[in-house]
Amino acid sequence: MDERVVLETSLAGLPVRRGKVRDVYDLGDNLLLVATDRISAFDWVLPTGIPDKGRVLTQLSRVWFDRLGESHHLLSSDVDDMPLPKGADRRGLDGRTMLVRKTQVVPIECVVRGYISGSAWKEYRQSQSVCGLPLPAGLKESDPLERPIFTPATKEESGHDINISFEEMARLVGQNVAEELRRRSIGVYERGAEFARSKGILIADTKFEWGKAGNELILIDEVLTPDSSRFWPADQYQPGRGQPSFDKQFVRDWLEQSGWDKNSEPPALPDEVVQKTREKYVEAFERLSGQRFA
């Protein structure tokens, strides 16, 4: 049965909010997060999914929540522990579903960068700074930074998140909250990047989401996955160019070469691109978790 049909049938009647790749079901005090196999690129959800992508993201997030020693929202990833509707297809939900605490979401993407790449590289070439932070002259694309930098962005319902300065963030959420999120986000990145490096993966940058549970700020959503981070194979790292990665690189590359105008409905992905993309997601999970993906 189609994945979308399984989810809609299993969780029929529950209030739902659909994101680009994740569905959120309201259980009252808690939420059910279901990571689908949908994939987005260039602000579009593509018509072709990546098999098992949702399971990789969920299970890798669970690994990090256990490892990082940070307060978080995950209550259980075992569907047998979840208050699912009677008759729900637990097998279809298994491995891609998290029961989590409900929080007041902080409306900021907490981005941490250890290397200069992507939008940061583009901004640096124009201004020698990123989100108002001056950087040394002479950096090359993909160069490591002397120390990780915190570059917040607004959370947008559609389209790209918008980079803002730390001062703008502080005006939005308050100085104390902003300073705590900067400190803790950099700390989580540093611990995660150090561990990933021991597994042959460089985490170039990542974004965290945080929420308030009472008076406590806790990690929410997904953590250090190929969807929220830029993962590079350490043995292929070479500054001065873009790097191969463990995410949807094959998808982006194919779309760029397909003739698609990025303004109309995107084309379906060929089987080879789907398979290669799935393999990269699975490889990232297996390297970082030390487990076989089942």
XYZ file of C-alpha atoms in Angstrom, residues 50-217:
168
model
C 13.023 8.144 -1.356
C 12.208 4.729 0.151
C 13.094 4.445 3.861
C 14.198 8.083 4.103
C 11.741 8.774 6.927
C 12.973 5.763 8.865
C 16.598 6.839 8.490
C 15.861 10.350 9.780
C 13.831 9.084 12.737
C 16.240 6.382 13.799
C 19.312 8.591 13.408
C 17.653 11.340 15.468
C 16.947 8.770 18.176
C 20.635 7.772 18.191
C 21.685 11.391 18.647
C 19.083 12.138 21.336
C 20.510 9.199 23.309
C 24.128 10.229 22.751
C 24.217 14.006 23.108
C 23.236 14.317 26.773
C 20.883 17.209 26.023
C 17.290 17.652 27.218
C 14.959 16.750 24.349
C 11.358 16.061 23.440
C 11.529 12.364 22.504
C 9.394 10.128 24.724
C 9.429 6.949 22.640
C 10.122 5.664 19.137
C 8.469 2.292 19.864
C 5.030 2.238 18.224
C 3.838 -0.260 20.842
C 4.230 2.511 23.452
C 2.127 4.977 21.470
C -1.577 5.710 21.979
C -2.478 5.032 18.345
C -6.067 4.788 17.102
C -7.622 1.340 17.191
C -6.772 -0.571 14.023
C -3.744 1.585 13.177
C -1.213 -0.098 10.900
C 1.662 -0.123 13.391
C 3.917 -1.892 10.914
C 3.593 0.998 8.449
C 4.413 3.510 11.198
C 7.239 1.500 12.765
C 10.675 3.117 12.587
C 9.425 6.464 11.243
C 7.351 7.690 14.181
C 8.267 9.522 17.390
C 6.045 10.241 20.372
C 7.252 13.607 21.684
C 6.504 16.207 24.317
C 4.500 19.188 23.144
C 6.464 22.434 23.439
C 6.216 26.095 22.604
C 8.453 26.205 19.534
C 11.093 28.928 19.459
C 10.591 30.579 16.030
C 14.281 30.466 15.099
C 16.402 28.011 13.122
C 19.562 27.703 15.218
C 22.217 27.192 12.548
C 25.802 26.306 13.488
C 28.578 26.275 10.900
C 31.986 24.668 11.264
C 32.951 25.066 7.591
C 32.084 27.748 5.069
C 29.704 26.410 2.446
C 26.306 26.950 0.858
C 24.631 30.296 1.573
C 27.425 31.241 3.997
C 30.019 30.919 1.225
C 27.870 33.028 -1.091
C 27.471 35.749 1.539
C 31.172 35.654 2.474
C 32.223 36.299 -1.127
C 30.047 39.416 -1.152
C 30.802 40.872 2.280
C 33.519 38.784 4.006
C 30.949 38.149 6.738
C 28.085 35.745 7.547
C 24.941 36.979 9.306
C 26.836 40.071 10.419
C 29.828 38.099 11.743
C 33.107 39.238 10.127
C 35.361 36.384 8.987
C 39.069 36.326 8.044
C 40.062 37.269 4.511
C 41.201 34.611 2.069
C 38.898 31.752 2.986
C 38.210 29.191 0.243
C 34.958 27.333 -0.320
C 34.557 24.491 2.233
C 37.388 25.784 4.441
C 37.097 24.974 8.155
C 36.383 27.949 10.406
C 38.681 28.694 13.334
C 35.721 27.958 15.626
C 32.061 27.177 14.895
C 29.810 30.185 14.341
C 26.134 30.619 15.193
C 24.068 32.055 12.341
C 20.345 32.122 13.171
C 17.541 32.213 10.629
C 13.818 32.814 10.739
C 11.491 29.820 10.408
C 9.432 30.267 7.251
C 6.331 28.199 6.494
C 7.199 28.220 2.804
C 10.284 29.157 0.846
C 13.784 29.618 2.239
C 14.475 30.500 5.848
C 15.942 33.997 6.097
C 19.335 34.548 7.734
C 19.313 37.185 10.484
C 21.890 38.644 12.852
C 22.176 37.561 16.463
C 20.941 41.016 17.481
C 17.781 40.563 15.419
C 17.273 37.132 16.999
C 17.612 38.663 20.475
C 14.930 41.225 19.628
C 12.606 38.392 18.585
C 13.091 35.960 21.483
C 14.835 37.985 24.191
C 18.516 38.411 25.033
C 18.739 35.639 27.638
C 17.011 33.045 25.464
C 19.128 34.021 22.460
C 22.369 33.673 24.420
C 21.345 30.288 25.846
C 20.365 28.966 22.422
C 23.642 30.137 20.893
C 25.707 28.519 23.659
C 23.816 25.235 23.684
C 23.542 24.954 19.894
C 27.286 25.386 19.464
C 27.890 22.869 22.243
C 25.636 20.243 20.648
C 27.269 20.807 17.259
C 30.780 20.446 18.687
C 29.949 17.192 20.484
C 28.175 15.785 17.444
C 30.885 16.873 15.002
C 33.637 15.330 17.126
C 31.839 11.983 17.237
C 30.968 12.070 13.525
C 34.594 12.801 12.650
C 35.591 9.578 14.413
C 33.195 7.780 12.036
C 34.633 9.394 8.898
C 31.983 12.094 8.481
C 32.517 15.864 8.637
C 29.458 17.847 9.715
C 29.950 21.093 7.831
C 26.884 22.784 9.271
C 23.558 21.940 10.826
C 20.384 23.496 12.147
C 18.648 22.812 15.437
C 15.152 23.555 16.610
C 14.321 24.207 20.243
C 11.099 24.462 22.192
C 10.036 25.556 25.666
C 8.586 22.881 27.948
C 7.611 24.896 30.999
C 10.665 27.020 31.732
C 13.098 24.602 30.088
C 14.513 24.874 26.578
